[in-house]
Amino acid sequence: MDAVTTQSMTSDSDSLQAYYSQQAIFVAIASFTVLCWDHIITFADEVDLIWCKPKFGLLRYLFILNRYITPLGFVVNIIALTRPTWSTESCRNFMRYEGVMAIIGISIAQLIMLLRIYAIYEQHKPATTAPAILFLVWVALEVYAMARGEMISVAQQLHSCRGGHDLSLTISAARAWIPLTYDSVVFAMTLWRTLPAVWNKGARGIVLKLLSDGALYYSVICSANLALTTMIVRAPPGQKGITAQLVFLLTVVMTSRVTISLKKQRDTPVVHISCEQRHYSLHSPTLSKPSTSLLGPRHMLSLQLQPQCSTVDDSSVSMDTDDVQYLGDRLPNHADVESQ
């Protein structure tokens, strides 16, 4: 192979790596734009439902970490992708930073979803065993991948600091499908707990909100994880992990969304109608004389009027109770649902 052919192949390889780097930059900026946009349009709800409440529980602290640690940390990712002046040592340090931030960000989101399961299963710890095991396995894989990570050489990737992992295809794919399995288990457990109430028409606002939010969260994150898993298996080496940034930031966005939505539902007064039916005759003092005269004497049989109703405001429930305890209290008991 002559020098001209070798130089041409090197040039083509560099151009291809530059193209992959450009794709990574576009995906990162687009994902970050979605994250910032979501923060802006939900900030008023955040202030009202999070910051203006007197009592802070574990869920609120996790929400704040999810809401702000990841966006601020991801700014460094964009700088690393777009600045051509970073040294080789700086890129290596960034790879460790990127791995740690990914583990922290996804872990916070998964812990929030695990708390929801813990709550809707009435704080029954064995119910959280399966998702907790999947969560721990995923963390172990990510730590292992971070230890085996290596930087793509500056000569190859030209204008950005990107990392790769010296891992088998099986382990690389497992890093994507384990979170997908985790979300599937969480969603299935949510359906198992909420659908009986819906089928028996005993569902209230909080149950329907859990069901709808769970379906929305799962559909978005599942689609993103499926795309990531497919690219890890089928895409060229330089493109395999590009959508990981999208999955990461979408997880943060959807976790914030479902948390705010649930708190908004909790703080919305729900009026339940309890009716007591009463029978009145035409001689009852509650009937007016004109009504009696219009009906005539042949309608002296007793009449069943519209039920007399009283309202019960669900906002009377203490809003200072912990979120986990609140969810468990508001969901119908399985025995009550099955007996209907």
Tab-separated table of C-alpha atoms in Angstrom:
chain	number	residue	atom	x	y	z
A	1	MET	CA	0.000	0.000	0.000
A	2	ASP	CA	1.618	3.279	-1.097
A	3	ALA	CA	1.842	6.472	0.967
A	4	VAL	CA	-0.866	8.236	-1.062
A	5	THR	CA	-3.416	5.497	-0.364
A	6	THR	CA	-2.522	5.458	3.340
A	7	GLN	CA	-2.854	9.229	3.568
A	8	SER	CA	-6.225	9.099	1.795
A	9	MET	CA	-7.545	6.437	4.195
A	10	THR	CA	-6.350	8.461	7.191
A	11	SER	CA	-8.052	11.557	5.823
A	12	ASP	CA	-11.310	9.651	5.294
A	13	SER	CA	-11.124	8.253	8.826
A	14	ASP	CA	-10.547	11.708	10.291
A	15	SER	CA	-13.464	13.110	8.285
A	16	LEU	CA	-15.714	10.314	9.505
A	17	GLN	CA	-14.707	10.867	13.127
A	18	ALA	CA	-15.284	14.597	12.708
A	19	TYR	CA	-18.766	13.817	11.352
A	20	TYR	CA	-19.522	11.588	14.364
A	21	SER	CA	-18.288	14.301	16.713
A	22	GLN	CA	-20.543	16.820	15.011
A	23	GLN	CA	-23.511	14.470	15.464
A	24	ALA	CA	-22.685	14.103	19.163
A	25	ILE	CA	-22.602	17.886	19.537
A	26	PHE	CA	-25.982	18.298	17.811
A	27	VAL	CA	-27.614	15.624	19.984
A	28	ALA	CA	-26.144	17.131	23.157
A	29	ILE	CA	-27.280	20.671	22.354
A	30	ALA	CA	-30.761	19.541	21.233
A	31	SER	CA	-31.209	17.445	24.395
A	32	PHE	CA	-30.001	20.267	26.612
A	33	THR	CA	-32.388	22.674	24.872
A	34	VAL	CA	-35.328	20.376	25.699
A	35	LEU	CA	-34.166	20.238	29.316
A	36	CYS	CA	-33.873	24.041	29.624
A	37	TRP	CA	-37.223	24.591	27.906
A	38	ASP	CA	-38.932	22.204	30.309
A	39	HIS	CA	-37.332	23.960	33.284
A	40	ILE	CA	-38.590	27.334	32.087
A	41	ILE	CA	-42.213	26.313	31.519
A	42	THR	CA	-42.467	24.387	34.805
A	43	PHE	CA	-40.535	26.825	37.009
A	44	ALA	CA	-43.679	28.518	38.352
A	45	ASP	CA	-45.083	25.150	39.436
A	46	GLU	CA	-41.742	24.262	41.005
A	47	VAL	CA	-41.717	27.418	43.125
A	48	ASP	CA	-45.315	26.922	44.203
A	49	LEU	CA	-45.152	23.193	44.899
A	50	ILE	CA	-41.561	22.743	46.098
A	51	TRP	CA	-39.977	25.903	47.423
A	52	CYS	CA	-43.035	27.484	49.010
A	53	LYS	CA	-43.919	24.427	51.086
A	54	PRO	CA	-42.786	24.470	54.724
A	55	LYS	CA	-41.734	20.827	55.054
A	56	PHE	CA	-38.980	19.167	53.021
A	57	GLY	CA	-38.965	15.387	52.753
A	58	LEU	CA	-36.614	12.992	50.992
A	59	LEU	CA	-38.554	13.212	47.724
A	60	ARG	CA	-38.158	16.986	47.578
A	61	TYR	CA	-34.412	16.822	48.151
A	62	LEU	CA	-34.072	14.228	45.400
A	63	PHE	CA	-36.223	16.377	43.120
A	64	ILE	CA	-33.983	19.412	43.649
A	65	LEU	CA	-30.854	17.366	42.953
A	66	ASN	CA	-32.440	15.950	39.811
A	67	ARG	CA	-33.609	19.380	38.753
A	68	TYR	CA	-30.335	21.296	39.122
A	69	ILE	CA	-27.291	19.037	39.527
A	70	THR	CA	-27.690	17.453	36.095
A	71	PRO	CA	-28.293	20.639	34.037
A	72	LEU	CA	-25.396	22.468	35.653
A	73	GLY	CA	-23.143	19.460	35.260
A	74	PHE	CA	-24.092	18.928	31.625
A	75	VAL	CA	-22.743	22.354	30.699
A	76	VAL	CA	-19.267	20.853	31.144
A	77	ASN	CA	-20.208	18.081	28.677
A	78	ILE	CA	-21.111	20.627	26.012
A	79	ILE	CA	-17.862	22.530	26.604
A	80	ALA	CA	-15.862	19.314	26.289
A	81	LEU	CA	-17.589	18.448	23.012
A	82	THR	CA	-17.162	21.876	21.425
A	83	ARG	CA	-13.764	23.129	22.639
A	84	PRO	CA	-10.816	21.956	20.495
A	85	THR	CA	-8.187	23.232	22.958
A	86	TRP	CA	-8.579	20.656	25.728
A	87	SER	CA	-5.438	18.674	26.434
A	88	THR	CA	-5.301	14.890	26.497
A	89	GLU	CA	-5.109	14.873	30.290
A	90	SER	CA	-8.097	17.228	30.546
A	91	CYS	CA	-10.127	14.872	28.352
A	92	ARG	CA	-9.225	11.911	30.532
A	93	ASN	CA	-10.369	13.812	33.622
A	94	PHE	CA	-13.550	14.780	31.835
A	95	MET	CA	-14.316	11.142	31.062
A	96	ARG	CA	-14.235	10.315	34.774
A	97	TYR	CA	-16.393	13.349	35.488
A	98	GLU	CA	-18.899	12.395	32.765
A	99	GLY	CA	-19.195	8.860	34.123
A	100	VAL	CA	-19.738	10.016	37.690
A	101	MET	CA	-22.347	12.596	36.668
A	102	ALA	CA	-24.234	10.028	34.580
A	103	ILE	CA	-24.339	7.603	37.501
A	104	ILE	CA	-25.503	10.324	39.899
A	105	GLY	CA	-28.147	11.731	37.548
A	106	ILE	CA	-29.741	8.439	36.525
A	107	SER	CA	-29.510	7.096	40.086
A	108	ILE	CA	-31.457	10.074	41.471
A	109	ALA	CA	-34.194	9.577	38.868
A	110	GLN	CA	-34.405	5.849	39.544
A	111	LEU	CA	-34.523	6.406	43.305
A	112	ILE	CA	-37.455	8.799	42.853
A	113	MET	CA	-39.326	6.147	40.867
A	114	LEU	CA	-38.395	3.525	43.478
A	115	LEU	CA	-39.889	5.746	46.174
A	116	ARG	CA	-43.135	5.875	44.203
A	117	ILE	CA	-43.279	2.081	44.155
A	118	TYR	CA	-42.476	1.970	47.868
A	119	ALA	CA	-45.333	4.410	48.469
A	120	ILE	CA	-48.044	2.841	46.341
A	121	TYR	CA	-47.316	-0.594	47.817
A	122	GLU	CA	-47.994	0.840	51.283
A	123	GLN	CA	-44.306	0.961	52.272
A	124	HIS	CA	-43.968	-2.802	51.852
A	125	LYS	CA	-40.210	-3.273	51.470
A	126	PRO	CA	-40.264	-6.686	49.697
A	127	ALA	CA	-42.224	-5.029	46.861
A	128	THR	CA	-39.164	-2.943	46.001
A	129	THR	CA	-36.751	-5.901	45.874
A	130	ALA	CA	-36.826	-6.526	42.116
A	131	PRO	CA	-36.335	-2.901	41.004
A	132	ALA	CA	-33.740	-2.355	43.737
A	133	ILE	CA	-31.673	-5.318	42.486
A	134	LEU	CA	-31.838	-4.037	38.913
A	135	PHE	CA	-30.783	-0.611	40.115
A	136	LEU	CA	-27.737	-1.982	41.969
A	137	VAL	CA	-26.708	-4.128	38.981
A	138	TRP	CA	-26.886	-1.083	36.721
A	139	VAL	CA	-24.747	0.994	39.103
A	140	ALA	CA	-22.150	-1.794	39.242
A	141	LEU	CA	-22.035	-1.970	35.429
A	142	GLU	CA	-21.626	1.785	35.126
A	143	VAL	CA	-18.775	1.840	37.657
A	144	TYR	CA	-17.089	-0.993	35.758
A	145	ALA	CA	-17.553	0.817	32.430
A	146	MET	CA	-16.160	4.027	33.883
A	147	ALA	CA	-13.073	2.139	35.082
A	148	ARG	CA	-12.570	0.680	31.585
A	149	GLY	CA	-13.235	3.926	29.750
A	150	GLU	CA	-10.686	5.364	27.369
A	151	MET	CA	-10.475	8.595	25.434
A	152	ILE	CA	-10.808	8.725	21.662
A	153	SER	CA	-7.528	10.213	20.505
A	154	VAL	CA	-7.447	13.932	19.750
A	155	ALA	CA	-5.969	13.256	16.324
A	156	GLN	CA	-8.970	11.108	15.420
A	157	GLN	CA	-11.844	13.098	16.809
A	158	LEU	CA	-10.370	16.506	15.938
A	159	HIS	CA	-12.627	18.991	17.676
A	160	SER	CA	-14.229	17.338	20.683
A	161	CYS	CA	-13.422	15.335	23.767
A	162	ARG	CA	-15.291	12.044	23.590
A	163	GLY	CA	-14.896	8.749	25.370
A	164	GLY	CA	-15.256	5.085	24.554
A	165	HIS	CA	-15.295	1.890	26.560
A	166	ASP	CA	-13.278	-1.262	26.068
A	167	LEU	CA	-16.235	-3.535	26.750
A	168	SER	CA	-17.813	-6.540	25.100
A	169	LEU	CA	-20.965	-6.021	23.070
A	170	THR	CA	-22.997	-7.930	25.665
A	171	ILE	CA	-21.947	-5.673	28.541
A	172	SER	CA	-22.378	-2.539	26.427
A	173	ALA	CA	-25.922	-3.565	25.495
A	174	ALA	CA	-26.693	-4.517	29.109
A	175	ARG	CA	-25.879	-0.950	30.192
A	176	ALA	CA	-28.819	0.175	28.044
A	177	TRP	CA	-31.348	-2.628	28.506
A	178	ILE	CA	-31.020	-2.884	32.308
A	179	PRO	CA	-32.471	0.653	32.758
A	180	LEU	CA	-35.137	-0.333	30.211
A	181	THR	CA	-35.938	-3.436	32.266
A	182	TYR	CA	-35.991	-1.352	35.437
A	183	ASP	CA	-38.502	1.084	33.955
A	184	SER	CA	-40.599	-1.833	32.656
A	185	VAL	CA	-40.733	-3.412	36.116
A	186	VAL	CA	-41.654	-0.089	37.739
A	187	PHE	CA	-44.405	0.529	35.183
A	188	ALA	CA	-45.767	-3.026	35.509
A	189	MET	CA	-45.895	-2.672	39.300
A	190	THR	CA	-47.693	0.656	38.926
A	191	LEU	CA	-50.270	-0.957	36.629
A	192	TRP	CA	-50.737	-3.872	39.025
A	193	ARG	CA	-51.475	-1.490	41.891
A	194	THR	CA	-53.682	1.037	40.100
A	195	LEU	CA	-55.619	-0.862	37.419
A	196	PRO	CA	-57.867	-2.801	39.856
A	197	ALA	CA	-59.203	0.489	41.187
A	198	VAL	CA	-59.831	1.728	37.637
A	199	TRP	CA	-61.612	-1.466	36.581
A	200	ASN	CA	-63.823	-1.381	39.674
A	201	LYS	CA	-64.544	2.332	39.151
A	202	GLY	CA	-63.020	3.127	42.520
A	203	ALA	CA	-60.192	5.240	41.149
A	204	ARG	CA	-59.807	8.802	42.345
A	205	GLY	CA	-57.671	11.620	41.049
A	206	ILE	CA	-54.407	10.468	42.617
A	207	VAL	CA	-54.763	6.922	41.239
A	208	LEU	CA	-55.525	8.103	37.719
A	209	LYS	CA	-52.630	10.543	37.902
A	210	LEU	CA	-50.226	7.790	38.924
A	211	LEU	CA	-51.444	5.672	36.027
A	212	SER	CA	-51.312	8.387	33.361
A	213	ASP	CA	-47.954	9.782	34.501
A	214	GLY	CA	-46.479	6.302	34.670
A	215	ALA	CA	-47.604	5.555	31.132
A	216	LEU	CA	-46.192	8.854	29.847
A	217	TYR	CA	-42.854	8.396	31.634
A	218	TYR	CA	-42.494	4.806	30.456
A	219	SER	CA	-43.368	5.494	26.825
A	220	VAL	CA	-40.810	8.313	26.516
A	221	ILE	CA	-37.948	6.641	28.386
A	222	CYS	CA	-38.633	3.242	26.838
A	223	SER	CA	-38.470	4.698	23.325
A	224	ALA	CA	-35.201	6.495	24.070
A	225	ASN	CA	-33.615	3.408	25.654
A	226	LEU	CA	-34.705	1.220	22.743
A	227	ALA	CA	-33.010	3.655	20.356
A	228	LEU	CA	-29.838	3.583	22.458
A	229	THR	CA	-29.795	-0.220	22.653
A	230	THR	CA	-30.316	-0.524	18.887
A	231	MET	CA	-27.467	1.898	18.166
A	232	ILE	CA	-25.111	0.101	20.552
A	233	VAL	CA	-25.748	-3.169	18.712
A	234	ARG	CA	-25.989	-1.958	15.100
A	235	ALA	CA	-24.290	1.450	14.745
A	236	PRO	CA	-20.619	2.024	13.803
A	237	PRO	CA	-18.201	2.424	16.756
A	238	GLY	CA	-18.181	6.214	16.619
A	239	GLN	CA	-21.993	6.423	16.814
A	240	LYS	CA	-22.821	3.775	19.408
A	241	GLY	CA	-23.217	6.033	22.450
A	242	ILE	CA	-24.467	9.230	20.838
A	243	THR	CA	-28.057	8.852	22.062
A	244	ALA	CA	-26.904	8.168	25.648
A	245	GLN	CA	-26.963	11.922	26.227
A	246	LEU	CA	-30.567	12.077	25.017
A	247	VAL	CA	-31.602	9.225	27.335
A	248	PHE	CA	-29.823	10.886	30.251
A	249	LEU	CA	-31.492	14.279	29.874
A	250	LEU	CA	-34.923	12.896	28.955
A	251	THR	CA	-34.831	10.854	32.156
A	252	VAL	CA	-34.201	14.027	34.132
A	253	VAL	CA	-36.990	15.887	32.312
A	254	MET	CA	-39.592	13.160	32.702
A	255	THR	CA	-38.727	12.551	36.367
A	256	SER	CA	-39.218	16.239	37.118
A	257	ARG	CA	-42.452	16.253	35.142
A	258	VAL	CA	-44.087	13.315	36.903
A	259	THR	CA	-42.982	14.589	40.332
A	260	ILE	CA	-44.446	18.049	39.745
A	261	SER	CA	-47.605	16.542	38.248
A	262	LEU	CA	-48.159	14.325	41.287
A	263	LYS	CA	-47.616	17.184	43.704
A	264	LYS	CA	-49.998	19.362	41.724
A	265	GLN	CA	-52.640	16.646	41.902
A	266	ARG	CA	-52.038	16.321	45.624
A	267	ASP	CA	-52.500	20.039	46.220
A	268	THR	CA	-55.637	20.243	44.070
A	269	PRO	CA	-58.791	20.082	46.206
A	270	VAL	CA	-60.941	17.151	45.158
A	271	VAL	CA	-64.628	17.316	46.064
A	272	HIS	CA	-66.370	14.024	46.779
A	273	ILE	CA	-70.163	13.985	46.815
A	274	SER	CA	-71.930	11.977	49.496
A	275	CYS	CA	-75.653	11.825	48.880
A	276	GLU	CA	-78.467	10.796	51.163
A	277	GLN	CA	-81.665	10.006	49.321
A	278	ARG	CA	-84.835	11.050	51.061
A	279	HIS	CA	-88.519	10.408	50.280
A	280	TYR	CA	-91.053	13.125	50.618
A	281	SER	CA	-94.826	13.180	50.289
A	282	LEU	CA	-96.761	16.019	48.783
A	283	HIS	CA	-97.649	17.144	52.289
A	284	SER	CA	-93.971	17.519	53.206
A	285	PRO	CA	-93.144	21.056	54.302
A	286	THR	CA	-90.203	21.029	51.906
A	287	LEU	CA	-92.575	21.185	48.923
A	288	SER	CA	-93.983	24.502	47.896
A	289	LYS	CA	-97.697	25.018	47.543
A	290	PRO	CA	-97.602	25.806	43.816
A	291	SER	CA	-95.965	22.410	43.174
A	292	THR	CA	-98.759	20.671	45.119
A	293	SER	CA	-101.490	22.421	43.213
A	294	LEU	CA	-99.906	21.627	39.869
A	295	LEU	CA	-99.611	17.937	40.655
A	296	GLY	CA	-103.194	17.572	41.819
A	297	PRO	CA	-104.741	15.207	44.354
A	298	ARG	CA	-104.067	12.011	42.405
A	299	HIS	CA	-100.310	12.495	42.949
A	300	MET	CA	-100.537	12.088	46.707
A	301	LEU	CA	-98.123	9.161	46.425
A	302	SER	CA	-94.695	9.740	47.864
A	303	LEU	CA	-92.120	11.172	45.492
A	304	GLN	CA	-88.385	10.597	45.404
A	305	LEU	CA	-86.696	13.919	44.987
A	306	GLN	CA	-83.160	14.682	43.908
A	307	PRO	CA	-80.652	13.421	46.486
A	308	GLN	CA	-79.624	15.839	49.205
A	309	CYS	CA	-75.867	16.107	48.823
A	310	SER	CA	-73.078	17.275	51.032
A	311	THR	CA	-69.529	17.990	49.857
A	312	VAL	CA	-66.303	16.804	51.384
A	313	ASP	CA	-63.192	18.745	50.444
A	314	ASP	CA	-60.195	16.461	49.971
A	315	SER	CA	-57.888	19.382	50.673
A	316	SER	CA	-58.673	18.893	54.338
A	317	VAL	CA	-56.030	16.145	54.264
A	318	SER	CA	-52.883	17.469	55.878
A	319	MET	CA	-50.437	18.696	53.296
A	320	ASP	CA	-47.554	18.537	55.751
A	321	THR	CA	-47.421	14.745	55.738
A	322	ASP	CA	-44.557	13.036	53.918
A	323	ASP	CA	-45.108	12.367	50.217
A	324	VAL	CA	-44.499	8.641	50.581
A	325	GLN	CA	-47.008	8.306	53.402
A	326	TYR	CA	-49.516	10.412	51.465
A	327	LEU	CA	-49.406	8.188	48.389
A	328	GLY	CA	-49.910	5.069	50.448
A	329	ASP	CA	-52.873	6.599	52.260
A	330	ARG	CA	-54.640	7.839	49.115
A	331	LEU	CA	-54.509	4.594	47.159
A	332	PRO	CA	-57.350	2.135	47.720
A	333	ASN	CA	-56.561	-1.052	49.583
A	334	HIS	CA	-56.448	-4.223	47.454
A	335	ALA	CA	-58.952	-5.950	49.682
A	336	ASP	CA	-61.355	-3.038	49.396
A	337	VAL	CA	-61.093	-3.028	45.610
A	338	GLU	CA	-61.635	-6.768	45.249
A	339	SER	CA	-64.658	-6.720	47.521
A	340	GLN	CA	-66.491	-4.159	45.365
